[in-house]
Coordinates of C-alpha atoms and ligand atoms in Angstrom, one line a residue:
M1 CA 32.5 -52.0 -11.7
D2 CA 33.7 -48.9 -13.3
N3 CA 35.5 -50.9 -15.9
K4 CA 32.4 -52.7 -16.8
D5 CA 30.6 -49.4 -17.4
T6 CA 33.4 -48.0 -19.6
D7 CA 33.5 -51.3 -21.5
A8 CA 29.8 -51.0 -22.2
E9 CA 30.3 -47.4 -23.4
I10 CA 33.2 -48.3 -25.7
H11 CA 31.8 -51.6 -26.9
P12 CA 29.3 -50.3 -29.6
L13 CA 32.1 -48.4 -31.3
R14 CA 34.0 -51.6 -31.8
S15 CA 33.2 -54.0 -34.5
H16 CA 31.8 -57.3 -33.3
D17 CA 34.1 -59.3 -35.3
V18 CA 37.3 -57.7 -34.3
K19 CA 39.7 -60.4 -34.0
P20 CA 41.8 -60.5 -30.9
V21 CA 45.2 -59.1 -31.9
V22 CA 47.4 -62.0 -31.5
N23 CA 51.1 -61.5 -31.6
N24 CA 52.3 -59.8 -34.8
E25 CA 49.0 -60.0 -36.8
I26 CA 48.5 -56.2 -36.7
V27 CA 49.3 -55.4 -40.2
G28 CA 46.7 -55.9 -42.9
D29 CA 43.7 -56.3 -40.6
K30 CA 43.3 -52.5 -40.0
N31 CA 40.4 -52.1 -42.4
E32 CA 38.6 -54.9 -40.7
T33 CA 39.0 -53.4 -37.2
Y34 CA 37.5 -50.0 -38.2
K35 CA 34.4 -51.1 -40.0
K36 CA 31.5 -48.8 -40.8
P37 CA 29.5 -47.8 -37.6
N38 CA 26.5 -50.0 -36.9
W39 CA 22.9 -48.8 -36.5
L40 CA 23.2 -47.9 -32.8
S41 CA 26.1 -45.7 -33.5
R42 CA 24.2 -44.0 -36.3
C43 CA 21.3 -43.3 -34.0
R44 CA 23.6 -41.7 -31.5
T45 CA 25.1 -39.5 -34.1
A46 CA 21.7 -38.5 -35.3
A47 CA 20.5 -37.8 -31.8
F48 CA 23.6 -35.7 -31.1
F49 CA 23.2 -33.6 -34.2
A50 CA 19.5 -33.2 -33.7
S51 CA 19.9 -31.9 -30.1
L52 CA 22.7 -29.6 -31.3
F53 CA 20.5 -28.3 -34.0
L54 CA 17.7 -27.7 -31.5
C55 CA 20.0 -25.9 -29.1
L56 CA 21.2 -23.7 -31.9
I57 CA 17.6 -22.9 -32.9
V58 CA 16.8 -21.9 -29.3
V59 CA 19.9 -19.8 -29.0
F60 CA 19.2 -18.0 -32.3
A61 CA 15.6 -17.6 -31.5
F62 CA 16.3 -15.8 -28.3
S63 CA 19.2 -13.8 -29.6
F64 CA 17.7 -12.6 -32.9
I65 CA 14.1 -13.6 -33.6
I66 CA 12.3 -13.1 -30.3
P67 CA 12.8 -9.4 -29.3
C68 CA 13.9 -8.7 -25.7
P69 CA 11.2 -6.9 -23.6
V70 CA 11.9 -3.2 -23.8
R71 CA 12.6 -2.0 -20.3
P72 CA 12.0 1.7 -19.5
Y73 CA 15.3 3.5 -19.1
S74 CA 15.2 4.9 -15.5
Q75 CA 17.0 8.1 -15.0
R76 CA 18.9 8.4 -11.7
T77 CA 17.6 11.8 -11.0
W78 CA 15.1 14.0 -12.7
I79 CA 13.8 17.5 -12.1
V80 CA 10.5 19.0 -13.1
Q81 CA 9.9 22.7 -12.6
Y82 CA 6.7 24.5 -12.4
N83 CA 6.7 28.3 -12.6
R84 CA 4.0 30.3 -10.9
A85 CA 2.6 27.4 -9.0
R86 CA 2.4 26.4 -5.3
T87 CA 2.6 23.0 -3.7
Y88 CA -0.1 21.3 -1.7
A89 CA 0.7 18.9 1.0
F90 CA -0.2 15.8 -0.9
L91 CA 1.9 13.2 -2.7
A92 CA 0.9 9.7 -3.6
K93 CA 2.8 7.0 -5.4
E94 CA 1.3 4.4 -7.6
D95 CA 2.1 2.6 -10.8
V96 CA 0.1 4.8 -13.2
N97 CA 1.5 3.6 -16.6
Q98 CA 1.8 -0.1 -15.6
D99 CA 5.6 -0.3 -16.2
N100 CA 6.2 -1.8 -12.7
I101 CA 7.8 1.5 -11.5
Q102 CA 6.0 3.7 -9.0
D103 CA 4.9 7.0 -10.4
M104 CA 4.1 10.2 -8.6
L105 CA 0.7 11.8 -8.2
F106 CA 0.4 15.3 -6.6
L107 CA -1.5 18.5 -6.6
I108 CA -0.3 22.0 -7.4
K109 CA -2.0 25.3 -7.3
V110 CA -1.5 27.0 -10.7
Y111 CA -1.5 30.8 -10.8
A112 CA -1.1 31.5 -14.4
K113 CA -0.9 29.9 -17.7
D114 CA 2.7 28.8 -18.1
D115 CA 4.2 25.8 -19.9
L116 CA 0.7 24.3 -19.6
N117 CA -1.3 24.9 -22.7
V118 CA -4.7 24.7 -20.9
T119 CA -5.9 27.1 -18.2
C120 CA -8.2 26.9 -15.3
E121 CA -10.8 28.9 -17.3
D122 CA -10.7 26.4 -20.1
E123 CA -11.9 23.8 -17.5
G124 CA -14.5 26.1 -16.0
F125 CA -12.6 27.1 -12.9
Q126 CA -11.4 30.5 -11.8
S127 CA -7.7 31.1 -11.6
P128 CA -5.8 30.0 -9.5
C129 CA -7.0 26.4 -9.4
F130 CA -5.6 23.0 -8.5
L131 CA -4.0 20.7 -11.0
L132 CA -3.7 16.9 -10.2
T133 CA -0.6 15.6 -12.1
A134 CA 0.9 12.2 -12.6
L135 CA 4.6 12.1 -13.4
S136 CA 6.5 9.0 -14.6
G137 CA 8.8 7.6 -12.0
T138 CA 11.3 6.6 -14.6
N139 CA 12.0 10.1 -16.2
G140 CA 9.6 12.6 -14.8
S141 CA 7.6 13.0 -18.0
T142 CA 4.0 14.1 -17.4
L143 CA 1.7 11.1 -17.8
W144 CA -1.5 13.2 -17.4
S145 CA -2.7 16.2 -15.6
R146 CA -6.2 17.5 -14.9
F147 CA -7.7 20.6 -13.3
V148 CA -9.8 19.4 -10.4
A149 CA -11.1 22.3 -8.2
E150 CA -10.5 25.9 -7.2
D151 CA -9.7 24.8 -3.7
V152 CA -9.2 21.4 -2.1
Q153 CA -10.5 20.1 1.2
F154 CA -9.5 16.6 0.8
V155 CA -7.6 14.3 -1.6
E156 CA -6.9 10.6 -1.5
C157 CA -5.5 8.3 -4.2
G158 CA -5.2 4.6 -4.4
I159 CA -8.9 3.9 -3.8
H160 CA -9.9 0.6 -5.4
N161 CA -13.2 -0.7 -6.7
L162 CA -14.9 2.6 -7.4
G163 CA -17.1 3.2 -10.4
G164 CA -16.7 -0.5 -11.2
L165 CA -13.1 0.2 -12.2
E166 CA -10.4 -2.5 -11.7
S167 CA -7.6 0.0 -11.3
S168 CA -7.4 2.6 -8.5
C169 CA -8.7 6.1 -8.5
C170 CA -8.3 9.5 -6.7
I171 CA -11.1 11.3 -4.9
I172 CA -10.9 15.0 -4.5
V173 CA -13.4 17.0 -2.4
G174 CA -13.2 20.5 -3.7
I175 CA -14.4 23.9 -2.7
P176 CA -17.0 25.1 -3.7
D177 CA -19.0 22.0 -3.2
S178 CA -17.6 19.4 -5.6
V179 CA -16.5 15.8 -5.3
I180 CA -14.7 14.2 -8.2
A181 CA -13.3 10.7 -8.9
I182 CA -10.4 10.4 -11.3
D183 CA -9.1 7.2 -12.8
S184 CA -5.4 7.2 -11.9
Q185 CA -4.3 5.3 -14.9
T186 CA -5.7 7.7 -17.5
G187 CA -6.6 10.8 -15.6
N188 CA -10.1 10.6 -16.9
V189 CA -13.0 11.8 -14.7
L190 CA -14.9 8.8 -13.5
W191 CA -17.7 10.8 -12.0
Q192 CA -18.3 14.2 -10.6
N193 CA -21.0 15.7 -8.5
S194 CA -21.8 18.4 -6.0
T195 CA -21.4 17.3 -2.4
G196 CA -24.2 19.2 -0.8
F197 CA -22.1 20.2 2.1
P198 CA -23.1 23.5 3.8
S199 CA -20.7 26.2 2.8
N200 CA -19.1 26.6 6.3
A201 CA -18.8 22.8 6.9
V202 CA -15.4 21.4 7.7
F203 CA -14.5 18.0 6.1
R204 CA -13.4 15.5 8.7
N205 CA -10.6 13.3 7.6
P206 CA -10.6 10.4 6.7
L207 CA -13.1 9.5 4.0
L208 CA -14.6 6.1 5.0
K209 CA -15.0 3.3 2.5
I210 CA -18.1 1.2 3.5
P211 CA -19.6 -1.9 2.0
D212 CA -22.0 -1.5 -0.9
V213 CA -25.3 -0.1 0.5
N214 CA -27.2 0.5 -2.7
G215 CA -26.9 -2.8 -4.3
D216 CA -24.7 -1.9 -7.3
D217 CA -21.8 -4.1 -6.1
V218 CA -19.5 -1.1 -5.8
Q219 CA -18.3 0.0 -2.3
D220 CA -19.7 3.3 -1.1
L221 CA -18.3 6.3 0.7
M222 CA -19.2 7.8 4.0
I223 CA -18.2 11.3 4.8
F224 CA -18.4 13.3 8.1
V225 CA -18.3 17.1 8.2
S226 CA -18.6 19.2 11.2
L227 CA -20.7 22.3 11.5
G228 CA -19.9 23.9 14.8
A229 CA -20.3 21.3 17.5
Q230 CA -22.4 19.0 15.3
L231 CA -21.4 16.2 13.0
Q232 CA -23.3 15.7 9.7
S233 CA -23.1 12.6 7.7
F234 CA -23.1 12.0 3.9
I235 CA -23.2 8.7 2.1
L236 CA -22.1 8.8 -1.6
S237 CA -22.5 6.1 -4.1
G238 CA -19.0 4.8 -5.1
K239 CA -20.3 4.1 -8.6
D240 CA -21.4 7.6 -9.7
G241 CA -21.0 9.9 -6.7
E242 CA -24.7 10.2 -6.2
C243 CA -25.8 11.2 -2.6
I244 CA -27.5 8.2 -1.1
G245 CA -28.0 9.5 2.4
Q246 CA -27.5 12.7 4.3
N247 CA -28.4 13.8 7.8
K248 CA -27.8 17.3 9.1
S249 CA -27.8 16.1 12.7
I250 CA -26.9 12.5 13.3
G251 CA -27.0 13.1 17.0
I252 CA -23.2 12.8 17.6
A253 CA -21.3 15.8 18.8
S254 CA -18.2 16.8 16.8
K255 CA -15.2 14.6 17.6
D256 CA -11.4 15.0 17.2
G257 CA -11.3 12.1 14.8
H258 CA -12.7 8.9 13.6
Y259 CA -11.5 5.5 12.4
I260 CA -13.2 2.5 10.7
H261 CA -12.6 -1.0 12.0
S262 CA -13.7 -4.3 10.4
T263 CA -14.4 -7.1 12.8
V264 CA -13.8 -10.8 12.3
T265 CA -17.4 -11.3 11.0
G266 CA -16.9 -8.5 8.5
S267 CA -19.0 -6.0 10.4
H268 CA -17.9 -2.4 10.2
Y269 CA -17.7 0.0 13.1
V270 CA -16.7 3.7 13.2
L271 CA -14.7 4.6 16.3
M272 CA -15.1 8.3 17.2
Y273 CA -12.7 9.8 19.6
A274 CA -12.4 13.1 21.5
G275 CA -10.1 13.7 24.5
S276 CA -9.6 10.4 26.2
T277 CA -12.9 8.8 25.3
M278 CA -13.7 6.5 22.4
E279 CA -17.1 5.5 21.2
A280 CA -18.0 2.9 18.5
Y281 CA -21.0 3.1 16.2
S282 CA -21.9 0.4 13.8
V283 CA -21.9 1.5 10.1
R284 CA -25.4 -0.1 10.0
D285 CA -26.6 2.3 12.7
L286 CA -25.0 5.3 11.0
F287 CA -26.6 4.2 7.7
S288 CA -30.0 4.2 9.4
R289 CA -29.4 7.6 10.8
S290 CA -28.3 9.0 7.5
T291 CA -31.1 7.6 5.4
N292 CA -33.8 7.2 8.0
E293 CA -34.5 3.9 6.4
E294 CA -35.8 1.1 8.5
S295 CA -34.4 -1.8 6.5
N296 CA -30.7 -2.2 6.3
P297 CA -28.8 -3.5 3.3
I298 CA -27.6 -7.1 3.9
T299 CA -24.0 -6.0 3.4
L300 CA -24.2 -4.1 6.7
Q301 CA -24.0 -6.5 9.7
T302 CA -23.3 -6.1 13.3
D303 CA -20.9 -8.2 15.3
P304 CA -22.3 -10.1 18.4
D305 CA -19.1 -9.6 20.3
W306 CA -19.2 -5.9 19.8
E307 CA -22.9 -5.4 20.3
G308 CA -22.7 -7.1 23.7
H309 CA -20.8 -4.0 24.9
T310 CA -23.5 -1.5 23.8
N311 CA -24.6 0.9 26.4
L312 CA -28.4 1.0 25.7
S313 CA -28.9 4.4 27.3
T314 CA -26.4 6.1 25.0
G315 CA -26.7 3.9 22.0
Y316 CA -23.0 3.4 21.4
I317 CA -20.3 1.1 22.4
P318 CA -17.9 2.8 24.9
I319 CA -14.3 1.6 24.4
V320 CA -12.4 2.1 27.6
P321 CA -8.7 1.4 27.4
I322 CA -6.9 0.2 30.6
S323 CA -5.1 3.5 31.0
S324 CA -7.7 6.2 30.6
S325 CA -5.2 9.0 31.1
G326 CA -4.1 11.0 28.2
D327 CA -5.8 12.1 25.0
V328 CA -6.3 9.8 22.0
R329 CA -4.0 11.0 19.2
Y330 CA -4.3 8.3 16.6
L331 CA -6.1 5.0 16.0
M332 CA -4.3 2.6 13.8
K333 CA -4.9 -0.8 12.3
V334 CA -2.3 -3.5 13.4
P335 CA -2.9 -6.8 11.7
G336 CA -2.9 -9.7 14.2
K337 CA -2.8 -13.4 13.7
Y338 CA -6.5 -13.9 12.9
Y339 CA -7.9 -10.4 12.7
N340 CA -7.0 -6.7 13.0
N341 CA -6.2 -5.2 16.3
I342 CA -6.4 -1.5 17.2
L343 CA -3.5 0.5 18.3
V344 CA -4.6 3.4 20.4
V345 CA -1.9 6.0 20.5
K346 CA -2.5 8.4 23.4
S347 CA -0.5 11.3 24.8
E348 CA 0.6 9.3 27.8
V349 CA 0.2 5.6 27.4
S350 CA -0.4 3.8 24.1
E351 CA -1.9 0.3 24.0
L352 CA -2.8 -2.4 21.5
L353 CA -6.5 -3.4 21.9
D354 CA -7.7 -6.7 20.7
G355 CA -9.9 -6.0 17.7
Q356 CA -12.7 -8.4 18.9
T357 CA -12.7 -8.1 22.7
F358 CA -11.0 -4.7 23.4
H359 CA -8.7 -6.5 25.9
S360 CA -5.4 -4.7 26.2
L361 CA -2.7 -6.8 24.7
W362 CA 0.2 -4.6 25.8
S363 CA 0.9 -1.0 26.6
V364 CA 3.9 1.3 26.3
N365 CA 4.8 4.7 27.8
T366 CA 4.3 7.3 25.1
T367 CA 4.5 10.5 27.1
N368 CA 5.3 13.3 24.5
I369 CA 4.6 11.2 21.4
L370 CA 5.7 13.4 18.5
S371 CA 4.3 11.8 15.4
K372 CA 2.0 9.2 13.9
P373 CA 3.7 5.8 14.3
A374 CA 4.8 3.8 11.3
L375 CA 4.5 0.0 10.8
G376 CA 7.1 -2.2 9.3
N377 CA 9.0 -5.5 9.7
F378 CA 12.0 -5.1 11.9
K379 CA 12.5 -8.9 12.0
K380 CA 11.5 -11.0 9.1
D381 CA 7.7 -11.4 8.9
V382 CA 7.1 -9.9 12.4
L383 CA 5.2 -6.6 12.4
S384 CA 6.8 -3.8 14.4
I385 CA 5.8 -0.3 15.2
M386 CA 8.1 2.6 15.1
M387 CA 7.3 5.5 17.4
E388 CA 9.0 8.8 18.2
V389 CA 8.7 10.2 21.7
G390 CA 10.2 13.5 23.0
S391 CA 12.7 13.1 25.8
G392 CA 13.3 16.8 26.6
N393 CA 16.2 19.1 25.9
G394 CA 15.5 19.1 22.1
R395 CA 16.0 15.3 21.9
K396 CA 13.8 12.5 20.9
K397 CA 13.8 8.7 21.3
V398 CA 12.9 6.5 18.3
I399 CA 11.7 3.1 19.4
I400 CA 10.8 0.0 17.5
I401 CA 8.3 -2.2 19.3
D402 CA 7.3 -5.8 18.5
S403 CA 3.6 -5.7 17.7
N404 CA 3.0 -9.1 19.3
S405 CA 4.5 -8.5 22.7
G406 CA 5.0 -4.8 23.0
T407 CA 8.7 -5.3 23.8
I408 CA 11.2 -2.7 22.6
Q409 CA 13.3 -4.3 19.9
W410 CA 15.6 -1.3 19.1
E411 CA 15.9 2.3 20.3
V412 CA 18.0 5.3 19.7
E413 CA 18.1 8.8 21.1
I414 CA 18.9 11.7 18.7
N415 CA 18.5 15.5 18.5
L416 CA 15.3 16.8 17.0
G417 CA 15.9 18.4 13.6
S418 CA 14.6 21.7 12.6
L419 CA 12.0 20.0 10.5
N420 CA 10.4 16.8 11.8
P421 CA 8.6 14.9 9.1
S422 CA 6.8 11.8 10.3
P423 CA 8.8 8.5 10.3
A424 CA 8.2 6.1 7.4
T425 CA 8.9 2.6 6.4
L426 CA 9.8 1.0 3.1
N427 CA 9.3 -2.8 2.6
T428 CA 12.1 -4.8 1.1
G429 CA 11.9 -7.9 -1.0
D430 CA 12.9 -10.2 1.8
H431 CA 9.9 -9.4 4.1
R432 CA 11.7 -6.8 6.2
S433 CA 11.6 -3.0 6.1
F434 CA 13.7 0.0 6.1
F435 CA 12.8 2.3 9.0
L436 CA 13.3 6.0 8.1
F437 CA 13.3 8.8 10.6
W438 CA 14.7 12.3 10.6
G439 CA 16.7 14.1 13.2
E440 CA 20.2 15.6 13.8
A441 CA 22.7 12.9 14.6
S442 CA 25.0 13.9 17.5
Q443 CA 28.6 13.0 17.9
D444 CA 27.9 10.5 20.7
L445 CA 25.2 8.7 18.7
N446 CA 25.4 5.2 20.1
Y447 CA 23.6 2.7 18.0
T448 CA 23.5 -1.0 18.6
E449 CA 23.4 -3.6 15.9
E450 CA 21.5 -6.7 16.6
E451 CA 21.7 -10.1 15.1
I452 CA 18.3 -10.5 13.3
Ligands
NAG1 C1 -1.1 21.0 -25.7 O1 0.3 20.7 -26.2 C2 0.4 19.5 -26.8 C3 1.9 19.4 -27.1 O2 2.7 20.0 -26.2 C4 -0.4 19.4 -28.0 O3 -0.3 18.1 -28.6 C5 -1.9 19.6 -27.6 O4 -2.7 19.6 -28.8 C6 -2.0 21.0 -26.9 N1 -3.4 21.1 -26.5 C7 -4.0 22.2 -26.6 C8 -5.4 22.3 -26.1 O5 -3.6 23.2 -27.2
NAG2 C1 9.8 8.7 -20.2 O1 9.4 7.3 -19.8 C2 8.2 6.9 -20.5 C3 8.0 5.5 -19.9 O2 7.9 5.6 -18.5 C4 8.4 6.9 -22.0 O3 7.2 6.5 -22.6 C5 8.8 8.3 -22.4 O4 9.0 8.2 -23.8 C6 10.0 8.8 -21.7 N1 10.2 10.2 -22.1 C7 11.4 10.7 -22.3 C8 11.4 12.1 -22.6 O5 12.4 10.0 -22.2
NAG3 C1 -25.4 14.3 -8.8 O1 -26.2 13.6 -7.9 C2 -27.6 13.8 -8.0 C3 -28.3 13.0 -6.9 O2 -27.6 13.2 -5.7 C4 -28.0 13.3 -9.4 O3 -29.4 13.5 -9.5 C5 -27.3 14.0 -10.4 O4 -27.6 13.4 -11.7 C6 -25.8 13.9 -10.2 N1 -25.1 14.7 -11.1 C7 -24.1 14.3 -11.9 C8 -23.5 15.3 -12.8 O5 -23.8 13.2 -11.9
NAG4 C1 -30.9 12.1 11.6 O1 -30.4 11.4 12.7 C2 -31.2 11.5 13.9 C3 -30.5 10.8 15.0 O2 -30.3 9.5 14.7 C4 -32.6 11.0 13.6 O3 -33.4 11.3 14.8 C5 -33.2 11.8 12.5 O4 -34.5 11.3 12.2 C6 -32.4 11.7 11.2 N1 -32.8 12.5 10.2 C7 -33.0 12.0 8.9 C8 -33.5 13.0 7.9 O5 -32.8 10.9 8.6
NAG5 C1 -24.2 3.9 30.0 O1 -23.8 5.3 29.8 C2 -24.3 6.1 30.9 C3 -24.0 7.6 30.5 O2 -22.6 7.6 30.1 C4 -23.7 5.7 32.2 O3 -24.2 6.5 33.2 C5 -24.1 4.2 32.4 O4 -23.4 3.8 33.6 C6 -23.7 3.4 31.3 N1 -24.2 2.0 31.5 C7 -23.5 0.9 31.5 C8 -24.2 -0.4 31.6 O5 -22.3 1.0 31.3
NAG6 C1 6.8 7.8 30.9 O1 8.0 8.4 30.5 C2 8.2 9.7 31.0 C3 9.5 10.2 30.4 O2 9.6 9.9 29.1 C4 8.3 9.7 32.5 O3 8.5 11.0 33.0 C5 7.0 9.0 33.1 O4 7.1 8.9 34.5 C6 6.8 7.7 32.5 N1 5.5 7.2 32.9 C7 5.3 6.0 33.4 C8 4.0 5.6 33.8 O5 6.3 5.2 33.5
NAG7 C1 26.9 2.2 23.6 O1 25.9 1.4 24.2 C2 26.4 0.2 24.7 C3 25.2 -0.7 25.2 O2 24.0 0.0 25.0 C4 27.4 0.5 25.8 O3 27.9 -0.8 26.3 C5 28.5 1.3 25.3 O4 29.4 1.7 26.3 C6 28.0 2.6 24.6 N1 29.0 3.3 24.0 C7 29.1 4.7 24.1 C8 30.3 5.3 23.4 O5 28.3 5.3 24.8

């Protein structure tokens, strides 16, 4: 079989009328044996040279004619120094200059004109004032910087779909009485307005992003401030910062914190917590309280599953976790299979509540919880929760819990360090995460490596 193939290969190179070499008849017939190649052979040669030529063109095009994409040269380390300035506890990372490398956004309080050739006074602020700065992640060069306020109550970056902008922006609530939205790619002011907060009001973290309520297709913002024991509400237009609604007394006592949850039907609820109690209010209800309007925008819906739990005499939905002991410290979103669940982190027992029915999915002992948990993938594509709980004698236990079952996947006990920053996670390209935590490693640190 093989021979047949090789024969077929060789055959066209031979002349058809090659005479079989018989005995001594070799001499003299040489010219006849190597006749000019026939048409098939010419085609082959042509095809060979044509493809060679094409290959060469491609090679030359890529090596000389088409320029390589210029990659930013990343420095391994860089230092930027600010004299006569103070830091503010805020750092965000975002790709500001679209070079696929994360850049830094942070606030500093500037005391005097220094290397900067603009001053607070130039921008209409009294010195010292706050400067929002974006530094290139590749080499630390300043991408933009802008004076934002004399004092800052709240800052958040990475807010999308504001002012009809595709890219993200930063919102700064300043003192006295200003709210400003800045395009994080250019540093330009998107909009700016006064908040109308009373002067002694305290901004309650976080700022809530709610569906569009004024029909301009841009999501809007809901803000709570506390004045003594009362909560006040403000609704600002995401498009231009205009105040859409404000109520000095929404009839809710000041709480320790709040959290926004979106149900499976896309209805939004604000969960307020204080001590061990949690109450949920629909954004639709809060909107009516803030604007005193009878008709609600169609973007604001209520969820039948949630509404079924409403206590009609109090007007809110009480959320009662299985273990009512301990105070609520944090509420966190934990994405489930079909919808988001709510992790209730309490000072004694933490539990994962089903985002639709409030059933407890699992609970874990978190007596002496030290910090806000962090989410990451300990195993590929399985969401895990990292928590730090104090175990006495200056030591802490770091545990990683499977978010589906609540089982502990990994744990380690280490000494508390002198500083205890919250744990963090970094996602890797292969759908897992690095889990970062701080502490003092002791000699007898015993860690177990698992097959993942
Ligand atoms: C600030 O300095 C830069 C160069 O360092 C210069 O291009 C710019 O014009 C200066 N701006 C002002 C307001 O002086
Ligand atoms: C720093 O990197 C940016 C790109 O990220 C580049 O445009 C700039 O020229 C670099 N500056 C210096 C001083 O290398
Ligand atoms: C601030 O908002 C008010 C309404 O709340 C509006 O009338 C005013 O034009 C806004 N100011 C600016 C500078 O956008
Ligand atoms: C503020 O909210 C309370 C409680 O819902 C309501 O009774 C009151 O009418 C609201 N005020 C305004 C100005 O909307
Ligand atoms: C509604 O809340 C009130 C006051 O907290 C309570 O006394 C009552 O039992 C609750 N009703 C229901 C049906 O849970
Ligand atoms: C939770 O853990 C603490 C020590 O970390 C322990 O003292 C306590 O008894 C535990 N609680 C429960 C309900 O297991
Ligand atoms: C480390 O832990 C493993 C299992 O958790 C145990 O078998 C081993 O003895 C421990 N080693 C030390 C030095 O404590």
